[in-house]
XYZ file of C-alpha atoms in Angstrom:
245
model
C 172.421 49.341 -66.943
C 171.643 49.994 -63.271
C 169.772 53.265 -62.779
C 169.290 54.580 -59.252
C 167.106 57.537 -58.360
C 167.618 59.484 -55.119
C 170.301 57.063 -53.931
C 172.868 58.760 -51.691
C 175.854 56.498 -50.969
C 177.012 56.583 -47.350
C 179.899 54.140 -47.354
C 182.006 51.575 -49.215
C 183.168 48.194 -47.856
C 185.509 45.556 -49.255
C 186.121 42.116 -47.726
C 188.695 41.147 -50.350
C 186.210 39.289 -52.548
C 183.054 41.387 -52.606
C 182.619 45.153 -52.656
C 179.549 46.755 -51.103
C 178.148 50.286 -51.338
C 175.372 51.168 -48.900
C 173.245 54.262 -48.477
C 169.777 55.672 -48.023
C 166.369 54.134 -48.737
C 167.615 50.690 -47.668
C 169.577 50.182 -50.872
C 172.734 48.091 -51.192
C 174.959 47.599 -54.221
C 177.456 44.753 -54.478
C 180.175 43.811 -56.943
C 182.084 40.548 -57.307
C 184.329 41.701 -60.153
C 186.343 44.495 -58.528
C 183.683 47.099 -59.257
C 183.321 46.499 -62.995
C 179.627 45.658 -62.571
C 177.203 46.272 -59.730
C 173.978 44.603 -58.668
C 171.268 46.021 -56.446
C 170.018 44.338 -53.268
C 167.056 45.327 -51.123
C 166.239 43.878 -47.711
C 162.626 42.853 -47.313
C 160.891 44.894 -44.635
C 163.612 47.528 -44.329
C 163.193 50.925 -46.003
C 165.248 53.125 -43.688
C 168.720 54.533 -44.255
C 171.991 52.761 -43.588
C 174.124 54.981 -41.390
C 177.291 52.947 -40.918
C 179.034 49.745 -41.941
C 182.130 47.695 -41.205
C 183.843 44.450 -42.184
C 184.478 41.981 -39.349
C 186.816 39.309 -40.652
C 185.168 38.840 -44.042
C 181.602 39.500 -42.862
C 179.786 42.738 -43.693
C 177.829 44.452 -40.904
C 175.502 47.395 -41.638
C 173.688 49.651 -39.184
C 170.219 50.935 -40.001
C 168.406 54.095 -38.967
C 165.534 52.143 -37.422
C 167.742 50.534 -34.772
C 168.714 47.331 -36.503
C 171.951 45.747 -37.712
C 172.325 43.398 -40.666
C 175.111 40.937 -41.492
C 176.128 39.270 -44.736
C 178.980 37.019 -45.844
C 178.489 37.615 -49.561
C 176.829 41.046 -49.888
C 173.725 39.393 -51.349
C 171.925 37.675 -48.473
C 171.447 39.824 -45.384
C 170.234 38.703 -41.952
C 168.920 40.990 -39.224
C 170.697 40.885 -35.884
C 168.916 40.853 -32.536
C 169.366 42.623 -29.225
C 170.149 46.118 -30.514
C 167.430 48.658 -29.729
C 168.900 51.962 -30.948
C 170.178 53.039 -34.341
C 173.938 52.420 -34.689
C 175.815 55.538 -35.780
C 179.316 54.036 -35.947
C 180.964 50.641 -35.527
C 184.406 49.710 -34.260
C 186.161 46.328 -34.248
C 188.451 45.097 -31.477
C 189.812 41.665 -32.322
C 186.774 39.804 -33.610
C 184.266 41.787 -31.519
C 182.293 44.626 -33.095
C 181.028 47.543 -31.015
C 178.243 50.002 -31.861
C 177.769 53.605 -30.710
C 174.061 54.445 -30.657
C 171.406 56.929 -29.621
C 170.432 57.407 -25.960
C 174.073 56.775 -24.961
C 173.806 53.054 -25.629
C 176.825 50.971 -26.602
C 176.484 47.388 -27.806
C 178.893 44.559 -28.539
C 178.633 41.516 -30.782
C 180.939 38.505 -30.830
C 179.147 36.691 -33.663
C 179.549 39.127 -36.547
C 176.435 41.139 -35.720
C 173.998 38.253 -35.267
C 173.337 39.072 -31.600
C 174.099 42.212 -29.595
C 174.604 42.852 -25.881
C 174.479 46.205 -24.091
C 177.748 47.125 -22.329
C 176.518 50.132 -20.340
C 175.515 48.326 -17.146
C 178.485 49.352 -15.009
C 179.144 52.616 -13.178
C 179.323 55.990 -14.941
C 181.814 58.508 -13.572
C 182.111 62.158 -14.558
C 185.394 63.965 -15.213
C 185.591 64.956 -11.532
C 185.451 61.325 -10.417
C 181.874 61.346 -9.102
C 179.362 58.615 -9.939
C 176.482 59.839 -12.095
C 173.426 58.528 -13.893
C 174.047 57.322 -17.432
C 173.671 60.232 -19.877
C 171.022 60.162 -22.611
C 173.031 61.839 -25.373
C 173.314 60.400 -28.868
C 176.708 58.806 -29.518
C 178.207 59.277 -32.976
C 181.767 57.989 -32.763
C 183.562 54.957 -31.331
C 187.140 53.661 -31.501
C 189.661 51.641 -29.525
C 193.140 52.925 -28.685
C 194.293 49.405 -27.820
C 193.614 49.774 -24.101
C 190.387 51.771 -23.903
C 187.187 51.859 -25.934
C 186.169 55.484 -26.582
C 182.770 56.940 -27.502
C 181.875 60.546 -28.367
C 178.626 62.361 -29.037
C 176.371 65.270 -28.228
C 177.213 68.118 -25.821
C 180.953 67.510 -26.096
C 180.511 64.084 -24.542
C 183.596 61.838 -24.523
C 183.708 58.621 -22.495
C 185.955 55.576 -22.285
C 185.978 52.123 -20.716
C 188.733 49.650 -19.920
C 186.453 46.829 -18.767
C 183.621 47.188 -21.323
C 181.097 47.889 -18.575
C 181.951 51.000 -16.538
C 182.507 54.365 -18.215
C 184.700 57.343 -17.340
C 184.069 60.829 -18.712
C 186.849 62.854 -20.314
C 186.393 66.576 -19.692
C 186.471 68.199 -23.135
C 185.644 71.785 -22.239
C 183.319 72.067 -25.251
C 179.563 71.732 -25.717
C 179.565 71.108 -29.459
C 178.604 67.694 -30.812
C 181.541 65.351 -31.380
C 180.972 63.158 -34.428
C 184.030 60.909 -34.538
C 187.006 59.688 -32.525
C 190.176 58.014 -33.797
C 192.306 55.177 -32.445
C 194.980 57.688 -31.410
C 192.504 59.576 -29.205
C 191.558 62.499 -31.428
C 187.930 63.637 -31.588
C 186.292 65.676 -34.354
C 183.092 67.657 -34.025
C 180.864 70.466 -35.185
C 182.308 73.840 -36.294
C 185.670 72.273 -37.082
C 186.282 71.127 -33.487
C 189.423 69.011 -33.092
C 190.377 67.666 -29.665
C 193.219 65.358 -28.649
C 193.569 63.477 -25.340
C 196.995 62.586 -23.990
C 195.648 60.126 -21.455
C 195.432 62.783 -18.762
C 194.386 66.049 -20.408
C 192.565 67.336 -23.507
C 194.097 69.802 -25.951
C 191.817 71.841 -28.200
C 193.441 71.932 -31.638
C 190.510 73.501 -33.486
C 192.460 76.557 -34.626
C 195.126 74.344 -36.189
C 192.636 73.164 -38.806
C 190.747 76.347 -39.564
C 187.889 74.570 -41.303
C 184.188 74.642 -40.511
C 183.539 71.057 -41.662
C 185.723 68.034 -42.183
C 185.829 64.250 -42.099
C 188.752 62.147 -40.909
C 190.445 58.847 -41.613
C 193.064 56.999 -39.581
C 196.069 56.419 -41.809
C 199.361 54.708 -40.895
C 200.675 56.571 -37.835
C 198.721 59.730 -38.535
C 195.355 61.185 -39.494
C 194.049 62.213 -42.876
C 191.514 65.038 -42.656
C 189.326 65.812 -45.675
C 188.544 69.533 -45.645
C 187.246 72.189 -48.015
C 190.864 73.062 -48.800
C 191.845 69.499 -49.647
C 193.166 66.532 -47.688
C 195.389 67.536 -44.766
C 197.735 65.273 -42.809
C 198.780 65.176 -39.156
C 201.424 63.022 -37.510
C 201.263 64.609 -34.040
C 197.780 63.638 -32.818
C 196.152 66.638 -34.500
C 198.584 69.115 -32.975
C 199.120 70.464 -36.482
C 197.835 69.751 -39.980
C 199.441 70.385 -43.346
C 198.486 69.891 -46.949
C 200.557 67.203 -48.738
């Protein structure tokens, strides 16, 4: 019997062979029998919280609260990556490259399954009016690719994208609330039930269409599943409207 005290799961990953649950206090659980039994893993020298995780190919990548990323092929042996200086809050995969949205408006990329990381913020930063500015220092919480652009969102209504993985263009959101997530079809979710969608030229505020004060989202097929206090709602029009199944 595996007994865990004060363990708060944050996420679940599955690479087709191994299942991994990660959470606070540096704890990891893995299963090789479709979840029938679970074993506990701890990483020597790491006692922080895991904030995010993703599967790249068949390799697990976890982001830690102390500004470190770990990779594992089997869920048992974990190796720390290098080159990442700020805590990853969310990962995104484009092809075989994984990207990390971090504190202090840092974005990193890794082409070797999280073993080494490179900053991709060295180009120009342009505000929504088209003027060059100094890189912001906000914390980034969400990241996703729409197939052409890589998007990041974060504090103070910040929403930025890049097409060359170096220079960044601001999207004017018209809100100052923190944005916590962005989807591959260019919908951002934030504090106080904020829901924004970007057409490629303008932002629409769809917050009133949800009517919830807190929610989490998932990309699903050609739409978005939104978990709310009233149940799971579904949108097929880029968050223009939501309905319960």
